[in-house]
PDB file of C-alpha atoms in Angstrom:
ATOM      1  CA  UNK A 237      56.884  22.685   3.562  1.00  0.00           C
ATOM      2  CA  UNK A 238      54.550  20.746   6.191  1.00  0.00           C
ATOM      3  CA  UNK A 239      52.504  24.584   6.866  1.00  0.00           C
ATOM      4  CA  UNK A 240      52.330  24.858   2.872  1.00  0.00           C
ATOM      5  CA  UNK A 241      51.251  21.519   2.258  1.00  0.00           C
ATOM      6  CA  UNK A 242      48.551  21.130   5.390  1.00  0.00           C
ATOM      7  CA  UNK A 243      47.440  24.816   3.423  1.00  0.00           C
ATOM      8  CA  UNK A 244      46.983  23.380   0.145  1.00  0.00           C
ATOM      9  CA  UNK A 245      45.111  20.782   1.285  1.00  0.00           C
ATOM     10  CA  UNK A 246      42.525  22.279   3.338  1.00  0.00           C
ATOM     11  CA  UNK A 247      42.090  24.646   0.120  1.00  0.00           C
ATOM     12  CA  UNK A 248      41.162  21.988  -2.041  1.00  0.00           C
ATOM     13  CA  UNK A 249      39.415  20.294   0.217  1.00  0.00           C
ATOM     14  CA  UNK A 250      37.095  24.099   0.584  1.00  0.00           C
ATOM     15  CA  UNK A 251      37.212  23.708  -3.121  1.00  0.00           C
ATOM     16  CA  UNK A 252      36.187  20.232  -4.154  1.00  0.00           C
ATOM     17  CA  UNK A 253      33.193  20.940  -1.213  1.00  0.00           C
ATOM     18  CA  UNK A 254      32.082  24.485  -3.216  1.00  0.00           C
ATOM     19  CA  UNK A 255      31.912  22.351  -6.333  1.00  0.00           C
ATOM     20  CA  UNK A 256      30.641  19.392  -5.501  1.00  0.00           C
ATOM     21  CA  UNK A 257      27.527  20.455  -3.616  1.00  0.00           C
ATOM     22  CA  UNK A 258      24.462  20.020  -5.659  1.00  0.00           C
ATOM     23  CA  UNK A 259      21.812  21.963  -6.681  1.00  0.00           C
ATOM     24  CA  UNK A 260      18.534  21.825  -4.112  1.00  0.00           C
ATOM     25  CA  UNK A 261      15.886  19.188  -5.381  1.00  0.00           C
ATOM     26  CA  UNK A 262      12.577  20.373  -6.525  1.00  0.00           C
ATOM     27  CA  UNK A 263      10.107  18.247  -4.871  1.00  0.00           C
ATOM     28  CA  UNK A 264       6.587  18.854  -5.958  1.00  0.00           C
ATOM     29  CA  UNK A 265       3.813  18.547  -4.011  1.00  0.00           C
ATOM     30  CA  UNK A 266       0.990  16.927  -5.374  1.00  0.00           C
ATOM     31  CA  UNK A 267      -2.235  15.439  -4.582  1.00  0.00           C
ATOM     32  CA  UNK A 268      -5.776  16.076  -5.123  1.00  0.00           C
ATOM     33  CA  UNK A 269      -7.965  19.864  -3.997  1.00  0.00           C
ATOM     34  CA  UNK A 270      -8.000  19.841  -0.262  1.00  0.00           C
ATOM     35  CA  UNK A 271      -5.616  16.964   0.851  1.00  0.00           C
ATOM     36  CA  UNK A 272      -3.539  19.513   2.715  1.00  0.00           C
ATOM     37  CA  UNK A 273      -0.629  20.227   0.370  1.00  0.00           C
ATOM     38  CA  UNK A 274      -0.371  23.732   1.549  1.00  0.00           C
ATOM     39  CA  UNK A 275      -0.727  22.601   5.142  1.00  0.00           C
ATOM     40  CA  UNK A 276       2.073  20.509   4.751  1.00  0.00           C
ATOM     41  CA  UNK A 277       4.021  22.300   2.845  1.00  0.00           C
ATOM     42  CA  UNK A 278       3.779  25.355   5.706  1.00  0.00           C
ATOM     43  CA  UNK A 279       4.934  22.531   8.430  1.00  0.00           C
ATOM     44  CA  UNK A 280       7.959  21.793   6.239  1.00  0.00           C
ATOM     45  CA  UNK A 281       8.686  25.558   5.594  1.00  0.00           C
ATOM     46  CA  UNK A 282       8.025  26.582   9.181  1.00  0.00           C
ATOM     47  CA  UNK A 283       9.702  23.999  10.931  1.00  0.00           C
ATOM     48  CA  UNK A 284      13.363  24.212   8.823  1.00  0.00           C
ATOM     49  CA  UNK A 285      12.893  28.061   7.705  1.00  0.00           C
ATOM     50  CA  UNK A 286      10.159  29.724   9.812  1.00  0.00           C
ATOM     51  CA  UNK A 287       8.741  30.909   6.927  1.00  0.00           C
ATOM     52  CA  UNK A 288       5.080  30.124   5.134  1.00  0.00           C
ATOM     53  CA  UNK A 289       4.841  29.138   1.586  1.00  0.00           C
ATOM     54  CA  UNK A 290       1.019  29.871   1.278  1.00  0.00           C
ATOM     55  CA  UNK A 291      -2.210  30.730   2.346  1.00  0.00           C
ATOM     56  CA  UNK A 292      -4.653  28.036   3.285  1.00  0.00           C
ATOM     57  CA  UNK A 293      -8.164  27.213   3.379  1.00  0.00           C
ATOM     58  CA  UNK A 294     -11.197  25.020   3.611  1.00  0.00           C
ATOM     59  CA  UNK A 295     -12.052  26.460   0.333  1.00  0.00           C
ATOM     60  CA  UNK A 296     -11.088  23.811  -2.304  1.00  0.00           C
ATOM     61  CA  UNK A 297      -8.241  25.422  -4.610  1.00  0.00           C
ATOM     62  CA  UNK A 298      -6.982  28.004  -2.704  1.00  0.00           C
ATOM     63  CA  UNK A 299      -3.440  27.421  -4.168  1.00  0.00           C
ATOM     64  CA  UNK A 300      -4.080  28.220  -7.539  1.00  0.00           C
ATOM     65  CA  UNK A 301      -0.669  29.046  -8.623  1.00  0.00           C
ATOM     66  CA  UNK A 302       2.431  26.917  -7.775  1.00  0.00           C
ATOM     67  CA  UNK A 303       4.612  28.413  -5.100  1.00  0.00           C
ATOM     68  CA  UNK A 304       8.049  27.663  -4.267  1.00  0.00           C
ATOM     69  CA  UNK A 305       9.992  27.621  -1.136  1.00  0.00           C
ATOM     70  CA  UNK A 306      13.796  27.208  -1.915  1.00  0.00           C
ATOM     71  CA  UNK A 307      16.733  26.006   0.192  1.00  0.00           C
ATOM     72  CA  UNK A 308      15.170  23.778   2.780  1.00  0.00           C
ATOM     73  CA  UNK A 309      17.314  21.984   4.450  1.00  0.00           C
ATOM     74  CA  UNK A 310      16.277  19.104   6.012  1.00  0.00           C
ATOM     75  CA  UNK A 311      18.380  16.692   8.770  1.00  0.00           C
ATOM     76  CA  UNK A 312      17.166  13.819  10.459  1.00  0.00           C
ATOM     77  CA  UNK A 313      19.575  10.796  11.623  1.00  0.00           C
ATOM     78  CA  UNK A 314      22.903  11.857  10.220  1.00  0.00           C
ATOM     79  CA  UNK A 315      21.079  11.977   6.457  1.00  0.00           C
ATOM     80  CA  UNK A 316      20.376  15.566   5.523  1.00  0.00           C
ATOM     81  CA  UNK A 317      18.856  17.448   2.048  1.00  0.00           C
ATOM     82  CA  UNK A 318      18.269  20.469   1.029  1.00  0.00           C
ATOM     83  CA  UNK A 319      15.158  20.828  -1.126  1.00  0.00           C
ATOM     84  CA  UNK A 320      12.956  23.745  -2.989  1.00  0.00           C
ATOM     85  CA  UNK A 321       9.516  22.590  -1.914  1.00  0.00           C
ATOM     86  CA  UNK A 322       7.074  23.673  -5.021  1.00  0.00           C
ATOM     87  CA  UNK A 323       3.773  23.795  -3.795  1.00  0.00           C
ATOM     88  CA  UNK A 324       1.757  22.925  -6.757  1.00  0.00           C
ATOM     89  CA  UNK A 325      -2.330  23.813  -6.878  1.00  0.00           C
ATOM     90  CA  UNK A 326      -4.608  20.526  -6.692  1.00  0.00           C
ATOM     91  CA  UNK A 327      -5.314  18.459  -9.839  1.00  0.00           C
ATOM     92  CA  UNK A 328      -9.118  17.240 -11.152  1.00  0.00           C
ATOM     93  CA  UNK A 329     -10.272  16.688 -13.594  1.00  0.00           C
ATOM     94  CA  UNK A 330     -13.380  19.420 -13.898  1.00  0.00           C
ATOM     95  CA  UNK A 331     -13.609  22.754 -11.830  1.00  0.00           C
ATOM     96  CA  UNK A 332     -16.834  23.492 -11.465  1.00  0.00           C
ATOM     97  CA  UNK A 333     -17.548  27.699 -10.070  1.00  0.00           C
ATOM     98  CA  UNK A 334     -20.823  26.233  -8.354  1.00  0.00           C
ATOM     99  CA  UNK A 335     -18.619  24.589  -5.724  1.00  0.00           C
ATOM    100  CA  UNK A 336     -17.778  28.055  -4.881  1.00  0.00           C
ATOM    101  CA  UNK A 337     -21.193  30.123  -4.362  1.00  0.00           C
ATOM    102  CA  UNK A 338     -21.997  28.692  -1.034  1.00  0.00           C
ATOM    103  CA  UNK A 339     -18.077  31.048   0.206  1.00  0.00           C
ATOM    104  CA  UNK A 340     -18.631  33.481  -2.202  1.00  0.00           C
ATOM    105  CA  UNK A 341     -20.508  35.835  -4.893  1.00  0.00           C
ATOM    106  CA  UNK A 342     -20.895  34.487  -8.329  1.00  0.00           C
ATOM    107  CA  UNK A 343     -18.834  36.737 -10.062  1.00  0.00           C
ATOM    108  CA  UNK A 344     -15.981  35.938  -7.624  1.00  0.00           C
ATOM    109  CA  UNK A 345     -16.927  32.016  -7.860  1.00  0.00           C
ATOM    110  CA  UNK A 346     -16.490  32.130 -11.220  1.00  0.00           C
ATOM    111  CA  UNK A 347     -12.828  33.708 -11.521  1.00  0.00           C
ATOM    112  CA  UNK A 348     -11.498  31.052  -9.102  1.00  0.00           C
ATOM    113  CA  UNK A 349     -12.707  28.416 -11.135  1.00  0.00           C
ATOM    114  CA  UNK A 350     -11.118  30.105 -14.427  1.00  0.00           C
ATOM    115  CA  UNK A 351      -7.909  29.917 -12.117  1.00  0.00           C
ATOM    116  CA  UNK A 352      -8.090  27.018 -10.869  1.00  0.00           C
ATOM    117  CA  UNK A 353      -8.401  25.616 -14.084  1.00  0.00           C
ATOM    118  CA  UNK A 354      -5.245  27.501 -14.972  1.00  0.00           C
ATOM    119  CA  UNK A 355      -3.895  26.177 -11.641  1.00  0.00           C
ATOM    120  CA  UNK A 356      -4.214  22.440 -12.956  1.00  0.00           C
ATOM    121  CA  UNK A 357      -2.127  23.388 -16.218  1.00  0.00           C
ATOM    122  CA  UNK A 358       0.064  24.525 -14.251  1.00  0.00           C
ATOM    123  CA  UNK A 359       0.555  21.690 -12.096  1.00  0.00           C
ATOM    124  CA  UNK A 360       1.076  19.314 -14.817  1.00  0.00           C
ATOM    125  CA  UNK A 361       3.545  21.320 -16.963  1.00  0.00           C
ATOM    126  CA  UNK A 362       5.876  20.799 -13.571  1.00  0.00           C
ATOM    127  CA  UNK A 363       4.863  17.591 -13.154  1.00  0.00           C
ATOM    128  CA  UNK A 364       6.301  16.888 -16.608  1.00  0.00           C
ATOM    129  CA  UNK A 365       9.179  18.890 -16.697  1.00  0.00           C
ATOM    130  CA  UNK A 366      10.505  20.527 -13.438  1.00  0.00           C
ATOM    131  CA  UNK A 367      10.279  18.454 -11.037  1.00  0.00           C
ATOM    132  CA  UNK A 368      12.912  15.889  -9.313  1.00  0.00           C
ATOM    133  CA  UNK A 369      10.857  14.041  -6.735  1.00  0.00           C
ATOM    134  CA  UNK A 370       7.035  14.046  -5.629  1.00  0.00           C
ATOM    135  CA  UNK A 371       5.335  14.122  -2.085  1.00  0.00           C
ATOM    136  CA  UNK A 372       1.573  12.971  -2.973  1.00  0.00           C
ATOM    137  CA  UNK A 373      -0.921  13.659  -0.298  1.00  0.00           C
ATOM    138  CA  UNK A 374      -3.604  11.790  -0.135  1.00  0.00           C
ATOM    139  CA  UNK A 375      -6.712  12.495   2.192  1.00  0.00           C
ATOM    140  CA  UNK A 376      -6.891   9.355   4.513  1.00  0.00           C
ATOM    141  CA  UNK A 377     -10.262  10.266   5.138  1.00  0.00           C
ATOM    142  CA  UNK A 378     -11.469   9.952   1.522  1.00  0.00           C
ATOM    143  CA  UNK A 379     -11.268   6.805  -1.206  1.00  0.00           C
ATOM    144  CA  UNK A 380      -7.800   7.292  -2.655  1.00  0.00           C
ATOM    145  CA  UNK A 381      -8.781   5.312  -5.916  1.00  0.00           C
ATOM    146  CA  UNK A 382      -9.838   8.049  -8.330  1.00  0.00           C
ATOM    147  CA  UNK A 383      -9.106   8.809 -11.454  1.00  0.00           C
ATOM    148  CA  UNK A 384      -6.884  11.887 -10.966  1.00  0.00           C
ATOM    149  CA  UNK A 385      -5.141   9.685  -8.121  1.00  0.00           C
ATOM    150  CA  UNK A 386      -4.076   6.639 -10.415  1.00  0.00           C
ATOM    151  CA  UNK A 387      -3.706   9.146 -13.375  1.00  0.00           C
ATOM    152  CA  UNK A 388      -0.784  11.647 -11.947  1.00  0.00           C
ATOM    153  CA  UNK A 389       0.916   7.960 -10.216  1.00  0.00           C
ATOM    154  CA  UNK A 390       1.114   6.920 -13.491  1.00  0.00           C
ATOM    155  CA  UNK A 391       2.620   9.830 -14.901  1.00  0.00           C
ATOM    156  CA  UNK A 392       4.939   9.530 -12.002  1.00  0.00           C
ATOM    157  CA  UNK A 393       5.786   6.523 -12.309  1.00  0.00           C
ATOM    158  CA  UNK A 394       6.342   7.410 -16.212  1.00  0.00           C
ATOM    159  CA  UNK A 395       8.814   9.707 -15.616  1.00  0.00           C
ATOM    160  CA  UNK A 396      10.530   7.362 -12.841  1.00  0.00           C
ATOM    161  CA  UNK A 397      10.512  10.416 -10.233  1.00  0.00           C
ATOM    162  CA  UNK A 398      11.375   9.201  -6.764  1.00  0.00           C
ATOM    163  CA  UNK A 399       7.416   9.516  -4.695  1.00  0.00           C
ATOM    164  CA  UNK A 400       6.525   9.174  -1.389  1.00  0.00           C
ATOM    165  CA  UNK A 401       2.891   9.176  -0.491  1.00  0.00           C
ATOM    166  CA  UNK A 402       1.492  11.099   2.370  1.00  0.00           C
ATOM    167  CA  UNK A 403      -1.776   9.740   4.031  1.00  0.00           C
ATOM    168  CA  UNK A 404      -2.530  13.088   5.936  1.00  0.00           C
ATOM    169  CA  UNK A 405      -5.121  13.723   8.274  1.00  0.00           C
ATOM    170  CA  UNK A 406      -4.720  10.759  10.417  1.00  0.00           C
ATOM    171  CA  UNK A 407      -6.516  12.725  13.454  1.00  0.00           C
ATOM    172  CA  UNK A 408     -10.031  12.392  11.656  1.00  0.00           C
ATOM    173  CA  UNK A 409     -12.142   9.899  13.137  1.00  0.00           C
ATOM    174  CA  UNK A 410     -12.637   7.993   9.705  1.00  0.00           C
ATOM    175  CA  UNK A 411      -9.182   7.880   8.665  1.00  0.00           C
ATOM    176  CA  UNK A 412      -7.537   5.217   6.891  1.00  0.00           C
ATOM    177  CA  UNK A 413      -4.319   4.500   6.618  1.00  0.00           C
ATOM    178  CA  UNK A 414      -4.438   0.954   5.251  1.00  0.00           C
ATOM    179  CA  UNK A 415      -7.001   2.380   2.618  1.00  0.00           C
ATOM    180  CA  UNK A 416      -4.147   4.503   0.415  1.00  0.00           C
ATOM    181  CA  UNK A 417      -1.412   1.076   1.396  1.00  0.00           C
ATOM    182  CA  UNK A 418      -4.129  -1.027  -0.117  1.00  0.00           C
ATOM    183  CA  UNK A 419      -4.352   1.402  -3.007  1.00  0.00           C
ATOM    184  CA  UNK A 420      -0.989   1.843  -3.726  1.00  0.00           C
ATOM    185  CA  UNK A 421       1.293  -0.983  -2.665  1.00  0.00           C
ATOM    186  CA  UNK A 422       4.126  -0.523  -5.077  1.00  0.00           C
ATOM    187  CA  UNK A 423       5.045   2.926  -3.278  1.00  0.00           C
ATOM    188  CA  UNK A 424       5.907   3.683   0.796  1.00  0.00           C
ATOM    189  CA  UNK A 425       2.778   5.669   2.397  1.00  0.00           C
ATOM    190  CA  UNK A 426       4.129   7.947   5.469  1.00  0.00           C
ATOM    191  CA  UNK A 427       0.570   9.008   8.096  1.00  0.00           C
ATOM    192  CA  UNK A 428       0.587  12.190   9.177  1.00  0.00           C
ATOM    193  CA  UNK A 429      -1.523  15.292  10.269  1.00  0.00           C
ATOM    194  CA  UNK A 430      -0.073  18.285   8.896  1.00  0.00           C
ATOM    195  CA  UNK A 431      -2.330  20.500  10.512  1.00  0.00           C
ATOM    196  CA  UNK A 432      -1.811  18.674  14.261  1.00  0.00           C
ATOM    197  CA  UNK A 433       2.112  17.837  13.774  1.00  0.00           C
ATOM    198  CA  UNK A 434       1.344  14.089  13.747  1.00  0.00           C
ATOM    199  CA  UNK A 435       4.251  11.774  13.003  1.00  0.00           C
ATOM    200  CA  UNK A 436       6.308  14.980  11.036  1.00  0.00           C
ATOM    201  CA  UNK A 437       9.633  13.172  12.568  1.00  0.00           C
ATOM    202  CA  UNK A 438       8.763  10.239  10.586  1.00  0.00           C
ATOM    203  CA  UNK A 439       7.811  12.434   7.456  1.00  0.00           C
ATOM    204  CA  UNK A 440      11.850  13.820   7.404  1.00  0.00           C
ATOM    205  CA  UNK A 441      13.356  11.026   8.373  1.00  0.00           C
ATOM    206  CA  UNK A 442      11.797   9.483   5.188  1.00  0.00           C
ATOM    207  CA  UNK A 443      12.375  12.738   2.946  1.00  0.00           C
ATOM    208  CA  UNK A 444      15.763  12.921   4.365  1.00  0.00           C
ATOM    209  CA  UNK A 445      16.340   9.581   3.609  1.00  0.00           C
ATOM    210  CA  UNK A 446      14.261   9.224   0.163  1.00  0.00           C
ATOM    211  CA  UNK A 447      14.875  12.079  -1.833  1.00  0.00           C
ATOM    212  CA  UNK A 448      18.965  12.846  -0.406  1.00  0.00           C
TER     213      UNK A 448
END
């Protein structure tokens, strides 16, 4: 009877575990062209799948179409979640194909600002309805108060989606950290160099923490 109950039990223990687990979190990844979204996204996907999500480039809006990385499971100090990291293209407000001549021919200039424009749409029909949680990277180089910055916090903040904000590049010279804090108090800013590997034990601690 003892064999047959111990048996039960570790069935529905199987069982209730199956059943219970959730589904992976979409986190977005959001910020303005040429933060470093792809960057960091990469570090994330590399580090806890060795696996890319995208291509990057010094070329503003080389992500032009959101890209997904599913099941990443992320651990840091007994907390643990898994996420789908959506890697979403970067959000202005005008695209403009004469940023592009000085990389490449017209013709070809002109198509990636057509999809980049796309790329923006695209971005903001997640941000609005498939998305659980946001990572916002922010520049730390650049003046974080813009108006696509304090635009997509508001619709954020809107929507009440968990958001932690990423001041990446933190090994150029004229960073500035305290710049994004000072910018956007009511929300925890993380420093970090995605490209280097700056402070990434930090960054999942926090998205361990934050979004599990």
């Amino acid at each position: 009877m003892g064999l047959f109950t111990e048996l039960k039990d570790s069935i529905s223990r199987v069982t209730d575990r199956l059943f219970s687990e959730e589904e992976p979190k979409r986190i977005g990844i959001y910020g303005p062209p040429n933060a470093g979204k792809t960057t960091l996204a990469n570090r994330i996907a590399r580090d806890w799948t060795g696996d890319a999500v995208g291509a990057e480039s010094h070329i503003p809006h080389e992500t032009r179409r959101a890209r997904r990385k599913e099941d990443v499971e992320i651990e840091r100090n007994g907390k643990s979640v898994t996420i789908d990291i959506v890697d979403t293209p970067g959000v202005t407000t005008k695209v403009d194909y004469e940023e592009f001549t000085d990389e490449m021919e017209e013709d070809d200039a002109i198509r990636r600002s057509r999809e980049a424009t796309e790329g923006v749409a695209e971005a903001m029909h997640w941000l609005r309805e498939d998305v659980d949680g946001v990572i916002y990277v922010l520049d730390s180089a650049e003046d974080p108060i813009t108006q696509v910055n304090t635009m997509l916090i508001g619709i954020i903040e809107s929507r009440d989606l968990p958001v932690l904000i990423f001041a990446n590049k933190i090994d150029l010279d004229d960073s500035s950290v305290k710049r994004i804090e000072d910018a956007f108090p009511q929300h925890k800013t993380i420093p970090l160099s995605a490209k280097e590997g700056e402070n990434m034990d930090e960054v999942y601690e926090n998205i361990a923490e934050y979004f599990g």
